[in-house]
Amino acid sequence: ADTDASASSSSSAASAGYLVDTNDSGLQAFDFSRMLAQYAASLPASAADDAVSYLLLLTLPADSAAVDLPVAARQRASCENAIVRVLYDGRDYAHFVGDIQPDGTRRQGFLERYLPLLGISSHEQFSQSIIRKLADRSRDEGRLADAVLLYNLGERYNTVLAVLCKQLGELLYVYSTSGGSAIASVVETMGLEDIDGVARAVLTHYKQREHISRVLDSRAVDTCSTLLALMDFLSLHRRGAFEDALQVIEGTQLLPLSDVSESTATSVAAGQYAERVRSLDDSITRNFSLILLTAMDTLSRLYAGLKESPFLDAVKQATMLILRKKARCLMV
């Protein structure tokens, strides 16, 4: 009977994939790692703490003196990847990897109590091994809000700006191809209800924190600021606030609109602006036709409004002349 029970147990383990060949002699061993990973995966989301605790047992062979270094590294990597999957599915990042308090201090998460088991000895290593993997996957799979949160937690501030710039550029592109009505559905897909609002808050927060502002890439900051100004420009144009829209687009210095006093320098200025635009981030350049056409429409509507005015005094006529010069600069 004992022999039959042992055979049955061995058969069950084999059918579950827990027995693996160890060498050419045909001997088999019990795959402890596979069993733990499958059991942890079977636990409900409410038992995520337990799942992570079980997965940490995967590192036990890695701590044995009898295990060589390559095997130990594989065990720890297997543990890290399994934990990342559990955390990604549950999305309870504040609990597991910590968060940033309102005063700027960092609160540790559940997982950080067990970093020695993972062979991790510093926050920087933890950020690289766990937080960055979660952030990269969130970014790649369209979880923008999670990606921003995790990159920020991992102190990858320039990456946060890069993610926000990319998504703001996507919004502008959607606007140029489908119109403003399509933006709401795209925002919902990205996982943020107010992308430009989040970008403004993040940029303001970063600029106000000296330890963050000194490590920011000035090009990323300029790109983000310009994209937010373009969002304002399009919003003002859509609402019919054409004078305010013109002021905003002039402030970006993307178009030769500010100085039109010297007509002989028009072509030179336009060439300089064109050269500058080519050096800008792709999130801006790919939307340049939208920016140019909307600026032209803004000038046209302002001109038409003045022309249709019943009282054309000298001031209005001078303004109309300036608008014509601005439009001419855009057409060079």
PDB file of N, CA and C in Angstrom, residues 1 12 14 19 26 28 35-36 86 97 127 129 143 152 164 195 204 220 237 252-253 260 269 274 318 321 331:
ATOM      1  N   ALA A   1       0.831  -1.203   0.000  1.00  0.00           N
ATOM      2  CA  ALA A   1       0.000   0.000   0.000  1.00  0.00           C
ATOM      3  C   ALA A   1       0.861   1.246   0.000  1.00  0.00           C
ATOM      4  N   SER A  12       1.598  12.047  -9.550  1.00  0.00           N
ATOM      5  CA  SER A  12       0.928  13.347  -9.473  1.00  0.00           C
ATOM      6  C   SER A  12       1.933  14.481  -9.634  1.00  0.00           C
ATOM      7  N   ALA A  14       4.782  14.307 -11.151  1.00  0.00           N
ATOM      8  CA  ALA A  14       5.274  14.323 -12.533  1.00  0.00           C
ATOM      9  C   ALA A  14       4.265  14.975 -13.461  1.00  0.00           C
ATOM     10  N   LEU A  19       8.570  17.301 -11.305  1.00  0.00           N
ATOM     11  CA  LEU A  19       9.759  16.456 -11.376  1.00  0.00           C
ATOM     12  C   LEU A  19      10.578  16.812 -12.608  1.00  0.00           C
ATOM     13  N   GLY A  26      19.215   9.634 -15.417  1.00  0.00           N
ATOM     14  CA  GLY A  26      17.784   9.385 -15.337  1.00  0.00           C
ATOM     15  C   GLY A  26      17.179   9.710 -13.996  1.00  0.00           C
ATOM     16  N   GLN A  28      15.588  11.917 -11.049  1.00  0.00           N
ATOM     17  CA  GLN A  28      14.713  13.076 -11.067  1.00  0.00           C
ATOM     18  C   GLN A  28      14.717  13.768  -9.710  1.00  0.00           C
ATOM     19  N   MET A  35       6.806  24.659  -7.967  1.00  0.00           N
ATOM     20  CA  MET A  35       5.661  24.446  -7.087  1.00  0.00           C
ATOM     21  C   MET A  35       5.302  25.728  -6.333  1.00  0.00           C
ATOM     22  N   LEU A  36       6.321  26.420  -5.795  1.00  0.00           N
ATOM     23  CA  LEU A  36       6.072  27.659  -5.068  1.00  0.00           C
ATOM     24  C   LEU A  36       5.457  28.722  -5.965  1.00  0.00           C
ATOM     25  N   VAL A  86       3.266  39.494  -9.452  1.00  0.00           N
ATOM     26  CA  VAL A  86       2.217  39.613  -8.430  1.00  0.00           C
ATOM     27  C   VAL A  86       1.892  41.087  -8.169  1.00  0.00           C
ATOM     28  N   VAL A  97       5.822  48.685  -2.333  1.00  0.00           N
ATOM     29  CA  VAL A  97       7.108  49.342  -2.630  1.00  0.00           C
ATOM     30  C   VAL A  97       7.218  50.728  -2.016  1.00  0.00           C
ATOM     31  N   SER A 127      15.353  49.914  -6.425  1.00  0.00           N
ATOM     32  CA  SER A 127      14.696  50.677  -7.487  1.00  0.00           C
ATOM     33  C   SER A 127      14.967  50.063  -8.853  1.00  0.00           C
ATOM     34  N   SER A 129      15.964  46.881  -9.517  1.00  0.00           N
ATOM     35  CA  SER A 129      15.553  45.481  -9.640  1.00  0.00           C
ATOM     36  C   SER A 129      14.042  45.289  -9.653  1.00  0.00           C
ATOM     37  N   ARG A 143      -0.257  51.747 -18.943  1.00  0.00           N
ATOM     38  CA  ARG A 143      -0.717  52.210 -17.625  1.00  0.00           C
ATOM     39  C   ARG A 143       0.066  53.471 -17.254  1.00  0.00           C
ATOM     40  N   ASN A 152       8.599  58.024 -10.561  1.00  0.00           N
ATOM     41  CA  ASN A 152       8.830  59.061  -9.565  1.00  0.00           C
ATOM     42  C   ASN A 152       9.339  58.447  -8.261  1.00  0.00           C
ATOM     43  N   LEU A 164       5.466  61.704 -19.840  1.00  0.00           N
ATOM     44  CA  LEU A 164       4.411  62.717 -19.958  1.00  0.00           C
ATOM     45  C   LEU A 164       4.490  63.440 -21.302  1.00  0.00           C
ATOM     46  N   ILE A 195      -4.322  64.372 -18.266  1.00  0.00           N
ATOM     47  CA  ILE A 195      -2.897  64.232 -18.540  1.00  0.00           C
ATOM     48  C   ILE A 195      -2.175  65.564 -18.429  1.00  0.00           C
ATOM     49  N   THR A 204       5.608  71.504 -11.891  1.00  0.00           N
ATOM     50  CA  THR A 204       5.673  72.505 -10.818  1.00  0.00           C
ATOM     51  C   THR A 204       6.335  71.914  -9.579  1.00  0.00           C
ATOM     52  N   ALA A 220      14.224  68.281 -21.479  1.00  0.00           N
ATOM     53  CA  ALA A 220      12.960  67.632 -21.127  1.00  0.00           C
ATOM     54  C   ALA A 220      11.995  68.629 -20.491  1.00  0.00           C
ATOM     55  N   HIS A 237      -8.045  78.420 -28.682  1.00  0.00           N
ATOM     56  CA  HIS A 237      -8.545  78.523 -30.062  1.00  0.00           C
ATOM     57  C   HIS A 237      -9.911  77.862 -30.194  1.00  0.00           C
ATOM     58  N   THR A 252       5.624  80.657 -27.132  1.00  0.00           N
ATOM     59  CA  THR A 252       6.394  79.430 -27.323  1.00  0.00           C
ATOM     60  C   THR A 252       7.606  79.640 -28.225  1.00  0.00           C
ATOM     61  N   GLN A 253       7.571  80.680 -29.044  1.00  0.00           N
ATOM     62  CA  GLN A 253       8.639  80.996 -29.998  1.00  0.00           C
ATOM     63  C   GLN A 253       8.873  79.857 -30.996  1.00  0.00           C
ATOM     64  N   VAL A 260       7.876  91.381 -36.374  1.00  0.00           N
ATOM     65  CA  VAL A 260       7.556  91.520 -37.806  1.00  0.00           C
ATOM     66  C   VAL A 260       7.849  92.932 -38.288  1.00  0.00           C
ATOM     67  N   ALA A 269      14.441  85.131 -40.795  1.00  0.00           N
ATOM     68  CA  ALA A 269      13.856  84.718 -39.519  1.00  0.00           C
ATOM     69  C   ALA A 269      13.121  83.394 -39.664  1.00  0.00           C
ATOM     70  N   ALA A 274      12.744  77.577 -38.666  1.00  0.00           N
ATOM     71  CA  ALA A 274      12.625  76.230 -39.228  1.00  0.00           C
ATOM     72  C   ALA A 274      13.766  75.341 -38.748  1.00  0.00           C
ATOM     73  N   ALA A 318      -3.924  99.546 -37.942  1.00  0.00           N
ATOM     74  CA  ALA A 318      -2.527  99.177 -37.647  1.00  0.00           C
ATOM     75  C   ALA A 318      -2.442  97.727 -37.176  1.00  0.00           C
ATOM     76  N   LEU A 321      -2.693  95.445 -40.101  1.00  0.00           N
ATOM     77  CA  LEU A 321      -1.433  95.406 -40.847  1.00  0.00           C
ATOM     78  C   LEU A 321      -0.452  94.441 -40.177  1.00  0.00           C
ATOM     79  N   MET A 331       3.897  82.076 -44.020  1.00  0.00           N
ATOM     80  CA  MET A 331       3.788  81.494 -45.363  1.00  0.00           C
ATOM     81  C   MET A 331       5.117  81.491 -46.113  1.00  0.00           C
TER      82      MET A 331
END
